[in-house]
Each structure stands twice: as structure tokens, then as C-alpha cells.
Amino acid sequence: MSPICFEATIIRPEGTGTWCYVDIPVDLVALTGVKGRINVKGAINEQTYANVALPHGDGRHYLVVNRALREAAGAGPGSSVSVELEVDTAPRAVEIPDDVRDALAAEPAASDAFTRMASSHQKHYLQWIAEAKTAPTRERRIRGAIERVLAGQRLKG
């Protein structure tokens, strides 16, 4: 599929926090045969992203535009933006730091569960671990991540 270009307005739903999205005005179901989540990549106001087109539930899809992307694109709720979008068929690989890889290797069940997670959830765990300011905190977070993965929990955030 070649890139799709369109203009869209960033929408912030009332009463649902600070998240924002743009509606995708193209029938992705017809183009891809997929009714659910579709990995996509592209640019908003020339700021690149890799994301997931999410289903509205009525055959249409939307794209969440996180705060970092909105700021980089110089846009906010109500802003009109230029969107370039294409289906991303490349595998979404996440680079796992050695200490996390070693800890996962010591717990095969956790390693299997972590591998089955969506790359976005893996990244969330790894970001939480990376934000530790001290080595003891990092070690605690690695242990905590393994416990949560084994329990089937996702990080809140």
C-alpha cells in the first residue's frame, strides 16, 4: 500500500483525560482486510511516527497522537494537521538491555510472556526500568517487571 495523505483535525474527547486522536478518512478495512488494530507509520506535520490505527468499532479507524508527537508537530487539540500514513508490515523489534535480558533468561516463563507482549507494552516496561536514577532502583524495577509480567499485568501509565 502506498502512503495515504490527508488533512485532519486533532480531537480531544471530552472528559477522558488528555489523550488526542485523528480520524483516518480512508477505509483501512477495505485496503487491508483487517478490522482490528493495524500497525502504521508515517508523519504528522512532517514529524515521523510508528503507531497503531485503532478501530472505532464501526469500520472506521483512528490514530492516537501522543503529547510528544503533538508538541513536535506544533499542534494541539483542534489543530489541523497534515497526515501521511501507510501500513507498517515490518516487525516491531524492541532492543532489550543486557541486564533485563539476563533477568528474563533466568525466568523462562517471564521471558515467554514478555516475548508475546505487544512491542508497545515491552517498550513501556523498558522505559520504566530505564528511568531509574540509581542501580538499586533499576534492579528493583527489573525484579518488579518480571513479577508483573508473570502475573499478566501491564504497567499503568
Coordinates of C-alpha atoms in Angstrom, one line a residue:
M1 CA 0.0 0.0 0.0
S2 CA 1.4 3.4 -0.9
P3 CA 1.2 6.2 1.6
I4 CA -2.1 7.9 2.2
C5 CA -2.0 11.7 2.7
F6 CA -4.8 13.7 4.3
E7 CA -5.7 16.7 6.4
A8 CA -7.2 16.0 9.8
T9 CA -8.2 17.8 13.0
I10 CA -6.7 16.7 16.3
I11 CA -9.6 15.7 18.5
R12 CA -9.5 15.5 22.3
P13 CA -12.6 13.7 23.6
E14 CA -14.4 15.5 26.4
G15 CA -14.0 14.0 29.9
T16 CA -11.4 11.4 29.0
G17 CA -8.1 12.9 30.2
T18 CA -5.5 14.4 27.9
W19 CA -5.3 11.9 25.0
C20 CA -5.9 13.0 21.5
Y21 CA -6.5 11.4 18.1
V22 CA -7.2 12.0 14.4
D23 CA -9.8 10.1 12.4
I24 CA -8.5 8.2 9.4
P25 CA -10.8 9.1 6.5
V26 CA -9.8 6.0 4.5
D27 CA -11.4 2.6 4.7
L28 CA -8.5 0.6 6.1
V29 CA -10.6 -2.5 6.4
A30 CA -11.2 -2.5 2.6
L31 CA -7.5 -1.8 2.0
T32 CA -6.0 -4.3 4.4
G33 CA -8.8 -6.8 5.2
V34 CA -8.1 -6.2 8.9
K35 CA -10.9 -5.0 11.1
G36 CA -8.8 -4.6 14.3
R37 CA -5.6 -2.9 15.2
I38 CA -3.3 -2.1 12.2
N39 CA 0.4 -1.2 12.6
V40 CA 1.0 2.0 10.7
K41 CA 3.8 4.5 10.2
G42 CA 4.1 7.9 8.6
A43 CA 4.3 11.6 9.6
I44 CA 2.2 14.3 11.2
N45 CA 3.3 17.8 10.1
E46 CA 6.5 16.1 8.9
Q47 CA 7.2 14.5 12.3
T48 CA 7.5 10.8 11.9
Y49 CA 5.8 8.2 14.0
A50 CA 5.2 4.4 14.2
N51 CA 1.9 3.7 15.8
V52 CA -1.3 1.6 15.6
A53 CA -4.5 2.5 13.8
L54 CA -7.3 1.6 16.3
P55 CA -10.8 0.6 15.3
H56 CA -13.7 2.8 16.3
G57 CA -16.0 -0.3 16.2
D58 CA -18.0 0.9 13.2
G59 CA -15.5 0.0 10.4
R60 CA -13.5 3.3 10.8
H61 CA -10.1 3.7 12.4
Y62 CA -8.3 6.4 14.3
L63 CA -4.8 7.2 15.3
V64 CA -3.8 8.3 18.8
V65 CA -1.5 11.4 18.7
N66 CA 0.6 11.4 21.9
R67 CA 1.8 14.6 23.6
A68 CA 5.4 14.2 22.3
L69 CA 4.2 13.9 18.7
R70 CA 1.7 16.8 19.1
E71 CA 4.5 19.0 20.5
A72 CA 7.0 18.1 17.8
A73 CA 4.3 18.7 15.2
G74 CA 3.4 22.1 16.7
A75 CA -0.2 21.1 17.1
G76 CA -2.8 20.6 19.8
P77 CA -6.4 19.7 20.2
G78 CA -8.4 21.4 17.5
S79 CA -5.4 22.0 15.2
S80 CA -5.5 20.9 11.6
V81 CA -2.5 18.7 10.7
S82 CA -1.1 17.1 7.6
V83 CA -1.0 13.3 8.0
E84 CA 0.9 10.8 6.0
L85 CA 0.0 7.2 6.8
E86 CA 0.9 3.7 5.5
V87 CA 0.6 0.2 6.8
D88 CA 3.7 -0.9 8.5
T89 CA 4.4 -4.6 7.8
A90 CA 7.9 -4.6 9.3
P91 CA 8.3 -6.5 12.6
R92 CA 8.4 -4.2 15.6
A93 CA 11.6 -5.2 17.3
V94 CA 12.4 -3.9 20.8
E95 CA 16.0 -3.7 21.9
I96 CA 16.3 -5.3 25.4
P97 CA 19.2 -4.2 27.6
D98 CA 21.6 -6.9 28.7
D99 CA 20.6 -6.8 32.4
V100 CA 16.9 -7.2 31.5
R101 CA 17.7 -9.9 29.0
D102 CA 19.7 -11.8 31.7
A103 CA 16.9 -11.5 34.2
L104 CA 14.3 -12.7 31.7
A105 CA 16.5 -15.6 30.8
A106 CA 16.6 -16.7 34.4
E107 CA 12.8 -16.8 34.4
P108 CA 11.7 -18.7 31.2
A109 CA 8.0 -18.2 31.8
A110 CA 8.5 -14.4 32.2
S111 CA 10.7 -14.4 29.0
D112 CA 8.0 -16.2 27.1
A113 CA 5.3 -13.9 28.4
F114 CA 7.4 -10.8 27.6
T115 CA 8.1 -12.0 24.1
R116 CA 4.4 -12.5 23.5
M117 CA 3.6 -8.9 24.6
A118 CA 2.9 -6.2 22.0
S119 CA 6.0 -4.1 21.4
S120 CA 4.3 -1.1 22.9
H121 CA 3.9 -2.9 26.2
Q122 CA 7.5 -4.1 26.1
K123 CA 8.7 -0.6 25.5
H124 CA 6.6 0.7 28.4
Y125 CA 8.3 -1.8 30.8
L126 CA 11.8 -1.0 29.4
Q127 CA 11.2 2.8 29.6
W128 CA 10.1 2.4 33.3
I129 CA 13.2 0.4 34.0
A130 CA 15.5 2.9 32.1
E131 CA 14.1 5.9 34.1
A132 CA 15.5 4.5 37.3
K133 CA 18.1 7.0 38.7
T134 CA 20.1 4.5 40.7
A135 CA 21.4 1.0 40.2
P136 CA 19.4 -0.4 43.2
T137 CA 16.2 1.2 41.8
R138 CA 16.9 -0.3 38.4
E139 CA 17.4 -3.7 39.9
R140 CA 14.2 -3.4 41.9
R141 CA 12.3 -2.4 38.8
I142 CA 13.7 -5.3 36.8
R143 CA 12.5 -7.7 39.5
G144 CA 9.2 -5.9 39.7
A145 CA 8.8 -6.0 35.9
I146 CA 9.4 -9.8 35.9
E147 CA 6.8 -10.3 38.7
R148 CA 4.2 -8.2 36.9
V149 CA 4.9 -10.0 33.6
L150 CA 4.5 -13.3 35.3
A151 CA 1.2 -12.1 36.8
G152 CA 0.0 -10.9 33.4
Q153 CA -0.1 -7.3 34.5
R154 CA 0.6 -4.2 32.3
L155 CA 2.2 -1.1 33.7
K156 CA -0.2 1.8 34.4
G157 CA 0.9 5.0 32.8

